[in-house]
């Protein structure tokens, strides 16, 4: 079956770095997406990886290893506004997004 | 770019009434639109996928006669919750994608439905 695993919750300190991991098993693979969702709001797109390696976008970076079925989202210089849920989604061979349950990130001062 | 709007943002209605939610892509042509539902503290649940001019494809367990989806143009899709009941109260979110299936899905701001 198809499956996405990511931690349920993580806590980090303002100004620090946090890495949110995601492992996936899908029928075929057409890329890995990360979205941010603040409480009570809709998800917003953060990144897309389809090739192995690290994609950097400001304070946020996303990494993909296709051979390991693994991705991570790296958040640097954490700010209080980064407190949100981070959703990992893998696109399968039918171009369907398989969603993880999300990782709730709590930032403490 | 890639802005998706939803209207209304909040709906409160009586049990038995029908509610229509609109989803619009404002600055791109959305070949495919998706409708999701999210209950509090739960993950996104895909309800259906619609392609412009075609009938929507519903996920297993989603009643197509209760959740009517119309995708009549490349910028507009509507979801009608017919004969809404309290258990239909949820956060309904649409997303839109351009012509290529690998393109990013961009989400609308969501619609909170409360059925009394």
mmCIF file with all atom_site columns, N, CA and C in Angstrom, chain B residues 9-60:
data_model
loop_
_atom_site.group_PDB
_atom_site.id
_atom_site.type_symbol
_atom_site.label_atom_id
_atom_site.label_alt_id
_atom_site.label_comp_id
_atom_site.label_asym_id
_atom_site.label_entity_id
_atom_site.label_seq_id
_atom_site.pdbx_PDB_ins_code
_atom_site.Cartn_x
_atom_site.Cartn_y
_atom_site.Cartn_z
_atom_site.occupancy
_atom_site.B_iso_or_equiv
_atom_site.pdbx_formal_charge
_atom_site.auth_seq_id
_atom_site.auth_comp_id
_atom_site.auth_asym_id
_atom_site.auth_atom_id
_atom_site.pdbx_PDB_model_num
ATOM 1   N N  . UNK B 1 9  ? -16.078 32.121 3.140   1.00 0.00 ? 9  UNK B N  1
ATOM 2   C CA . UNK B 1 9  ? -15.067 31.609 4.060   1.00 0.00 ? 9  UNK B CA 1
ATOM 3   C C  . UNK B 1 9  ? -15.734 30.952 5.271   1.00 0.00 ? 9  UNK B C  1
ATOM 4   N N  . UNK B 1 10 ? -16.969 31.389 5.563   1.00 0.00 ? 10 UNK B N  1
ATOM 5   C CA . UNK B 1 10 ? -17.707 30.822 6.693   1.00 0.00 ? 10 UNK B CA 1
ATOM 6   C C  . UNK B 1 10 ? -19.155 30.597 6.276   1.00 0.00 ? 10 UNK B C  1
ATOM 7   N N  . UNK B 1 11 ? -19.721 29.474 6.652   1.00 0.00 ? 11 UNK B N  1
ATOM 8   C CA . UNK B 1 11 ? -21.148 29.246 6.411   1.00 0.00 ? 11 UNK B CA 1
ATOM 9   C C  . UNK B 1 11 ? -21.746 28.599 7.646   1.00 0.00 ? 11 UNK B C  1
ATOM 10  N N  . UNK B 1 12 ? -22.847 29.159 8.102   1.00 0.00 ? 12 UNK B N  1
ATOM 11  C CA . UNK B 1 12 ? -23.641 28.521 9.154   1.00 0.00 ? 12 UNK B CA 1
ATOM 12  C C  . UNK B 1 12 ? -25.025 28.305 8.567   1.00 0.00 ? 12 UNK B C  1
ATOM 13  N N  . UNK B 1 13 ? -25.490 27.064 8.623   1.00 0.00 ? 13 UNK B N  1
ATOM 14  C CA . UNK B 1 13 ? -26.796 26.798 8.010   1.00 0.00 ? 13 UNK B CA 1
ATOM 15  C C  . UNK B 1 13 ? -27.579 25.804 8.851   1.00 0.00 ? 13 UNK B C  1
ATOM 16  N N  . UNK B 1 14 ? -28.842 25.708 8.553   1.00 0.00 ? 14 UNK B N  1
ATOM 17  C CA . UNK B 1 14 ? -29.714 24.763 9.258   1.00 0.00 ? 14 UNK B CA 1
ATOM 18  C C  . UNK B 1 14 ? -29.596 23.393 8.604   1.00 0.00 ? 14 UNK B C  1
ATOM 19  N N  . UNK B 1 15 ? -29.828 22.386 9.376   1.00 0.00 ? 15 UNK B N  1
ATOM 20  C CA . UNK B 1 15 ? -29.813 21.021 8.870   1.00 0.00 ? 15 UNK B CA 1
ATOM 21  C C  . UNK B 1 15 ? -30.856 20.862 7.769   1.00 0.00 ? 15 UNK B C  1
ATOM 22  N N  . UNK B 1 16 ? -30.475 20.213 6.682   1.00 0.00 ? 16 UNK B N  1
ATOM 23  C CA . UNK B 1 16 ? -31.400 19.990 5.578   1.00 0.00 ? 16 UNK B CA 1
ATOM 24  C C  . UNK B 1 16 ? -31.236 20.959 4.427   1.00 0.00 ? 16 UNK B C  1
ATOM 25  N N  . UNK B 1 17 ? -30.517 22.028 4.645   1.00 0.00 ? 17 UNK B N  1
ATOM 26  C CA . UNK B 1 17 ? -30.310 22.991 3.561   1.00 0.00 ? 17 UNK B CA 1
ATOM 27  C C  . UNK B 1 17 ? -29.091 22.593 2.733   1.00 0.00 ? 17 UNK B C  1
ATOM 28  N N  . UNK B 1 18 ? -28.987 23.214 1.558   1.00 0.00 ? 18 UNK B N  1
ATOM 29  C CA . UNK B 1 18 ? -27.844 22.955 0.680   1.00 0.00 ? 18 UNK B CA 1
ATOM 30  C C  . UNK B 1 18 ? -26.910 24.159 0.689   1.00 0.00 ? 18 UNK B C  1
ATOM 31  N N  . UNK B 1 19 ? -25.653 23.884 0.584   1.00 0.00 ? 19 UNK B N  1
ATOM 32  C CA . UNK B 1 19 ? -24.647 24.951 0.651   1.00 0.00 ? 19 UNK B CA 1
ATOM 33  C C  . UNK B 1 19 ? -23.717 24.825 -0.546  1.00 0.00 ? 19 UNK B C  1
ATOM 34  N N  . UNK B 1 20 ? -23.484 25.940 -1.223  1.00 0.00 ? 20 UNK B N  1
ATOM 35  C CA . UNK B 1 20 ? -22.581 25.926 -2.363  1.00 0.00 ? 20 UNK B CA 1
ATOM 36  C C  . UNK B 1 20 ? -21.307 26.688 -2.028  1.00 0.00 ? 20 UNK B C  1
ATOM 37  N N  . UNK B 1 21 ? -20.178 26.071 -2.332  1.00 0.00 ? 21 UNK B N  1
ATOM 38  C CA . UNK B 1 21 ? -18.867 26.689 -2.094  1.00 0.00 ? 21 UNK B CA 1
ATOM 39  C C  . UNK B 1 21 ? -18.185 26.865 -3.444  1.00 0.00 ? 21 UNK B C  1
ATOM 40  N N  . UNK B 1 22 ? -17.654 28.049 -3.678  1.00 0.00 ? 22 UNK B N  1
ATOM 41  C CA . UNK B 1 22 ? -16.962 28.327 -4.945  1.00 0.00 ? 22 UNK B CA 1
ATOM 42  C C  . UNK B 1 22 ? -15.457 28.347 -4.754  1.00 0.00 ? 22 UNK B C  1
ATOM 43  N N  . UNK B 1 23 ? -14.764 27.851 -5.748  1.00 0.00 ? 23 UNK B N  1
ATOM 44  C CA . UNK B 1 23 ? -13.304 27.858 -5.744  1.00 0.00 ? 23 UNK B CA 1
ATOM 45  C C  . UNK B 1 23 ? -12.845 28.442 -7.078  1.00 0.00 ? 23 UNK B C  1
ATOM 46  N N  . UNK B 1 24 ? -12.029 29.476 -7.005  1.00 0.00 ? 24 UNK B N  1
ATOM 47  C CA . UNK B 1 24 ? -11.566 30.133 -8.224  1.00 0.00 ? 24 UNK B CA 1
ATOM 48  C C  . UNK B 1 24 ? -10.051 30.233 -8.270  1.00 0.00 ? 24 UNK B C  1
ATOM 49  N N  . UNK B 1 25 ? -9.474  29.928 -9.438  1.00 0.00 ? 25 UNK B N  1
ATOM 50  C CA . UNK B 1 25 ? -8.060  30.214 -9.649  1.00 0.00 ? 25 UNK B CA 1
ATOM 51  C C  . UNK B 1 25 ? -7.990  31.598 -10.278 1.00 0.00 ? 25 UNK B C  1
ATOM 52  N N  . UNK B 1 26 ? -7.279  32.505 -9.638  1.00 0.00 ? 26 UNK B N  1
ATOM 53  C CA . UNK B 1 26 ? -7.342  33.908 -10.035 1.00 0.00 ? 26 UNK B CA 1
ATOM 54  C C  . UNK B 1 26 ? -6.328  34.295 -11.102 1.00 0.00 ? 26 UNK B C  1
ATOM 55  N N  . UNK B 1 27 ? -5.221  33.605 -11.149 1.00 0.00 ? 27 UNK B N  1
ATOM 56  C CA . UNK B 1 27 ? -4.182  34.057 -12.071 1.00 0.00 ? 27 UNK B CA 1
ATOM 57  C C  . UNK B 1 27 ? -3.586  32.918 -12.895 1.00 0.00 ? 27 UNK B C  1
ATOM 58  N N  . UNK B 1 28 ? -4.286  31.794 -12.960 1.00 0.00 ? 28 UNK B N  1
ATOM 59  C CA . UNK B 1 28 ? -3.835  30.714 -13.828 1.00 0.00 ? 28 UNK B CA 1
ATOM 60  C C  . UNK B 1 28 ? -5.036  29.849 -14.185 1.00 0.00 ? 28 UNK B C  1
ATOM 61  N N  . UNK B 1 29 ? -4.864  29.068 -15.219 1.00 0.00 ? 29 UNK B N  1
ATOM 62  C CA . UNK B 1 29 ? -5.943  28.184 -15.643 1.00 0.00 ? 29 UNK B CA 1
ATOM 63  C C  . UNK B 1 29 ? -5.789  26.841 -14.936 1.00 0.00 ? 29 UNK B C  1
ATOM 64  N N  . UNK B 1 30 ? -6.804  26.490 -14.206 1.00 0.00 ? 30 UNK B N  1
ATOM 65  C CA . UNK B 1 30 ? -6.757  25.279 -13.395 1.00 0.00 ? 30 UNK B CA 1
ATOM 66  C C  . UNK B 1 30 ? -7.414  24.123 -14.149 1.00 0.00 ? 30 UNK B C  1
ATOM 67  N N  . UNK B 1 31 ? -6.596  23.322 -14.766 1.00 0.00 ? 31 UNK B N  1
ATOM 68  C CA . UNK B 1 31 ? -7.125  22.162 -15.477 1.00 0.00 ? 31 UNK B CA 1
ATOM 69  C C  . UNK B 1 31 ? -7.773  21.191 -14.497 1.00 0.00 ? 31 UNK B C  1
ATOM 70  N N  . UNK B 1 32 ? -7.157  21.066 -13.342 1.00 0.00 ? 32 UNK B N  1
ATOM 71  C CA . UNK B 1 32 ? -7.642  20.131 -12.339 1.00 0.00 ? 32 UNK B CA 1
ATOM 72  C C  . UNK B 1 32 ? -7.841  20.853 -11.014 1.00 0.00 ? 32 UNK B C  1
ATOM 73  N N  . UNK B 1 33 ? -8.955  20.566 -10.384 1.00 0.00 ? 33 UNK B N  1
ATOM 74  C CA . UNK B 1 33 ? -9.215  21.103 -9.045  1.00 0.00 ? 33 UNK B CA 1
ATOM 75  C C  . UNK B 1 33 ? -9.528  19.958 -8.103  1.00 0.00 ? 33 UNK B C  1
ATOM 76  N N  . UNK B 1 34 ? -9.170  20.143 -6.861  1.00 0.00 ? 34 UNK B N  1
ATOM 77  C CA . UNK B 1 34 ? -9.347  19.109 -5.853  1.00 0.00 ? 34 UNK B CA 1
ATOM 78  C C  . UNK B 1 34 ? -10.168 19.680 -4.695  1.00 0.00 ? 34 UNK B C  1
ATOM 79  N N  . UNK B 1 35 ? -10.992 18.835 -4.144  1.00 0.00 ? 35 UNK B N  1
ATOM 80  C CA . UNK B 1 35 ? -11.746 19.231 -2.955  1.00 0.00 ? 35 UNK B CA 1
ATOM 81  C C  . UNK B 1 35 ? -11.351 18.329 -1.795  1.00 0.00 ? 35 UNK B C  1
ATOM 82  N N  . UNK B 1 36 ? -10.979 18.982 -0.691  1.00 0.00 ? 36 UNK B N  1
ATOM 83  C CA . UNK B 1 36 ? -10.561 18.279 0.505   1.00 0.00 ? 36 UNK B CA 1
ATOM 84  C C  . UNK B 1 36 ? -11.494 18.631 1.664   1.00 0.00 ? 36 UNK B C  1
ATOM 85  N N  . UNK B 1 37 ? -11.484 17.768 2.637   1.00 0.00 ? 37 UNK B N  1
ATOM 86  C CA . UNK B 1 37 ? -12.204 18.048 3.880   1.00 0.00 ? 37 UNK B CA 1
ATOM 87  C C  . UNK B 1 37 ? -11.224 17.779 5.022   1.00 0.00 ? 37 UNK B C  1
ATOM 88  N N  . UNK B 1 38 ? -11.297 18.605 6.042   1.00 0.00 ? 38 UNK B N  1
ATOM 89  C CA . UNK B 1 38 ? -10.397 18.415 7.177   1.00 0.00 ? 38 UNK B CA 1
ATOM 90  C C  . UNK B 1 38 ? -11.164 18.640 8.467   1.00 0.00 ? 38 UNK B C  1
ATOM 91  N N  . UNK B 1 39 ? -11.236 17.606 9.292   1.00 0.00 ? 39 UNK B N  1
ATOM 92  C CA . UNK B 1 39 ? -11.843 17.725 10.603  1.00 0.00 ? 39 UNK B CA 1
ATOM 93  C C  . UNK B 1 39 ? -10.771 18.197 11.578  1.00 0.00 ? 39 UNK B C  1
ATOM 94  N N  . UNK B 1 40 ? -11.203 18.792 12.695  1.00 0.00 ? 40 UNK B N  1
ATOM 95  C CA . UNK B 1 40 ? -10.230 19.367 13.642  1.00 0.00 ? 40 UNK B CA 1
ATOM 96  C C  . UNK B 1 40 ? -9.147  18.381 14.051  1.00 0.00 ? 40 UNK B C  1
ATOM 97  N N  . UNK B 1 41 ? -7.919  18.838 13.966  1.00 0.00 ? 41 UNK B N  1
ATOM 98  C CA . UNK B 1 41 ? -6.738  18.077 14.384  1.00 0.00 ? 41 UNK B CA 1
ATOM 99  C C  . UNK B 1 41 ? -6.560  16.772 13.597  1.00 0.00 ? 41 UNK B C  1
ATOM 100 N N  . UNK B 1 42 ? -7.147  16.718 12.409  1.00 0.00 ? 42 UNK B N  1
ATOM 101 C CA . UNK B 1 42 ? -6.960  15.544 11.558  1.00 0.00 ? 42 UNK B CA 1
ATOM 102 C C  . UNK B 1 42 ? -6.294  15.968 10.257  1.00 0.00 ? 42 UNK B C  1
ATOM 103 N N  . UNK B 1 43 ? -5.853  14.987 9.505   1.00 0.00 ? 43 UNK B N  1
ATOM 104 C CA . UNK B 1 43 ? -5.160  15.311 8.262   1.00 0.00 ? 43 UNK B CA 1
ATOM 105 C C  . UNK B 1 43 ? -6.157  15.607 7.152   1.00 0.00 ? 43 UNK B C  1
ATOM 106 N N  . UNK B 1 44 ? -5.642  16.159 6.079   1.00 0.00 ? 44 UNK B N  1
ATOM 107 C CA . UNK B 1 44 ? -6.471  16.434 4.905   1.00 0.00 ? 44 UNK B CA 1
ATOM 108 C C  . UNK B 1 44 ? -7.035  15.139 4.353   1.00 0.00 ? 44 UNK B C  1
ATOM 109 N N  . UNK B 1 45 ? -8.293  15.196 3.933   1.00 0.00 ? 45 UNK B N  1
ATOM 110 C CA . UNK B 1 45 ? -8.909  14.034 3.281   1.00 0.00 ? 45 UNK B CA 1
ATOM 111 C C  . UNK B 1 45 ? -9.384  14.458 1.915   1.00 0.00 ? 45 UNK B C  1
ATOM 112 N N  . UNK B 1 46 ? -8.832  13.854 0.880   1.00 0.00 ? 46 UNK B N  1
ATOM 113 C CA . UNK B 1 46 ? -9.271  14.172 -0.467  1.00 0.00 ? 46 UNK B CA 1
ATOM 114 C C  . UNK B 1 46 ? -10.683 13.624 -0.678  1.00 0.00 ? 46 UNK B C  1
ATOM 115 N N  . UNK B 1 47 ? -11.564 14.498 -1.141  1.00 0.00 ? 47 UNK B N  1
ATOM 116 C CA . UNK B 1 47 ? -12.934 14.072 -1.411  1.00 0.00 ? 47 UNK B CA 1
ATOM 117 C C  . UNK B 1 47 ? -13.106 13.696 -2.874  1.00 0.00 ? 47 UNK B C  1
ATOM 118 N N  . UNK B 1 48 ? -12.604 14.579 -3.744  1.00 0.00 ? 48 UNK B N  1
ATOM 119 C CA . UNK B 1 48 ? -12.817 14.358 -5.172  1.00 0.00 ? 48 UNK B CA 1
ATOM 120 C C  . UNK B 1 48 ? -11.847 15.186 -5.992  1.00 0.00 ? 48 UNK B C  1
ATOM 121 N N  . UNK B 1 49 ? -11.657 14.715 -7.210  1.00 0.00 ? 49 UNK B N  1
ATOM 122 C CA . UNK B 1 49 ? -10.802 15.401 -8.181  1.00 0.00 ? 49 UNK B CA 1
ATOM 123 C C  . UNK B 1 49 ? -11.659 15.746 -9.384  1.00 0.00 ? 49 UNK B C  1
ATOM 124 N N  . UNK B 1 50 ? -11.561 16.984 -9.835  1.00 0.00 ? 50 UNK B N  1
ATOM 125 C CA . UNK B 1 50 ? -12.356 17.336 -11.011 1.00 0.00 ? 50 UNK B CA 1
ATOM 126 C C  . UNK B 1 50 ? -11.491 17.973 -12.086 1.00 0.00 ? 50 UNK B C  1
ATOM 127 N N  . UNK B 1 51 ? -11.731 17.544 -13.299 1.00 0.00 ? 51 UNK B N  1
ATOM 128 C CA . UNK B 1 51 ? -11.077 18.140 -14.453 1.00 0.00 ? 51 UNK B CA 1
ATOM 129 C C  . UNK B 1 51 ? -12.095 18.968 -15.215 1.00 0.00 ? 51 UNK B C  1
ATOM 130 N N  . UNK B 1 52 ? -11.649 20.074 -15.718 1.00 0.00 ? 52 UNK B N  1
ATOM 131 C CA . UNK B 1 52 ? -12.540 20.995 -16.410 1.00 0.00 ? 52 UNK B CA 1
ATOM 132 C C  . UNK B 1 52 ? -13.312 20.289 -17.506 1.00 0.00 ? 52 UNK B C  1
ATOM 133 N N  . UNK B 1 53 ? -14.630 20.430 -17.446 1.00 0.00 ? 53 UNK B N  1
ATOM 134 C CA . UNK B 1 53 ? -15.492 19.859 -18.461 1.00 0.00 ? 53 UNK B CA 1
ATOM 135 C C  . UNK B 1 53 ? -15.818 18.386 -18.283 1.00 0.00 ? 53 UNK B C  1
ATOM 136 N N  . UNK B 1 54 ? -15.273 17.762 -17.250 1.00 0.00 ? 54 UNK B N  1
ATOM 137 C CA . UNK B 1 54 ? -15.538 16.335 -17.019 1.00 0.00 ? 54 UNK B CA 1
ATOM 138 C C  . UNK B 1 54 ? -16.224 16.125 -15.688 1.00 0.00 ? 54 UNK B C  1
ATOM 139 N N  . UNK B 1 55 ? -16.755 14.936 -15.527 1.00 0.00 ? 55 UNK B N  1
ATOM 140 C CA . UNK B 1 55 ? -17.355 14.597 -14.231 1.00 0.00 ? 55 UNK B CA 1
ATOM 141 C C  . UNK B 1 55 ? -16.250 14.392 -13.211 1.00 0.00 ? 55 UNK B C  1
ATOM 142 N N  . UNK B 1 56 ? -16.550 14.726 -11.972 1.00 0.00 ? 56 UNK B N  1
ATOM 143 C CA . UNK B 1 56 ? -15.556 14.575 -10.913 1.00 0.00 ? 56 UNK B CA 1
ATOM 144 C C  . UNK B 1 56 ? -15.341 13.102 -10.574 1.00 0.00 ? 56 UNK B C  1
ATOM 145 N N  . UNK B 1 57 ? -14.134 12.803 -10.121 1.00 0.00 ? 57 UNK B N  1
ATOM 146 C CA . UNK B 1 57 ? -13.811 11.463 -9.629  1.00 0.00 ? 57 UNK B CA 1
ATOM 147 C C  . UNK B 1 57 ? -13.797 11.518 -8.110  1.00 0.00 ? 57 UNK B C  1
ATOM 148 N N  . UNK B 1 58 ? -14.663 10.730 -7.505  1.00 0.00 ? 58 UNK B N  1
ATOM 149 C CA . UNK B 1 58 ? -14.816 10.773 -6.058  1.00 0.00 ? 58 UNK B CA 1
ATOM 150 C C  . UNK B 1 58 ? -13.984 9.692  -5.384  1.00 0.00 ? 58 UNK B C  1
ATOM 151 N N  . UNK B 1 59 ? -13.478 10.006 -4.221  1.00 0.00 ? 59 UNK B N  1
ATOM 152 C CA . UNK B 1 59 ? -12.741 9.028  -3.434  1.00 0.00 ? 59 UNK B CA 1
ATOM 153 C C  . UNK B 1 59 ? -13.734 8.055  -2.796  1.00 0.00 ? 59 UNK B C  1
ATOM 154 N N  . UNK B 1 60 ? -13.208 6.917  -2.452  1.00 0.00 ? 60 UNK B N  1
ATOM 155 C CA . UNK B 1 60 ? -14.043 5.888  -1.836  1.00 0.00 ? 60 UNK B CA 1
ATOM 156 C C  . UNK B 1 60 ? -14.666 6.421  -0.552  1.00 0.00 ? 60 UNK B C  1
#
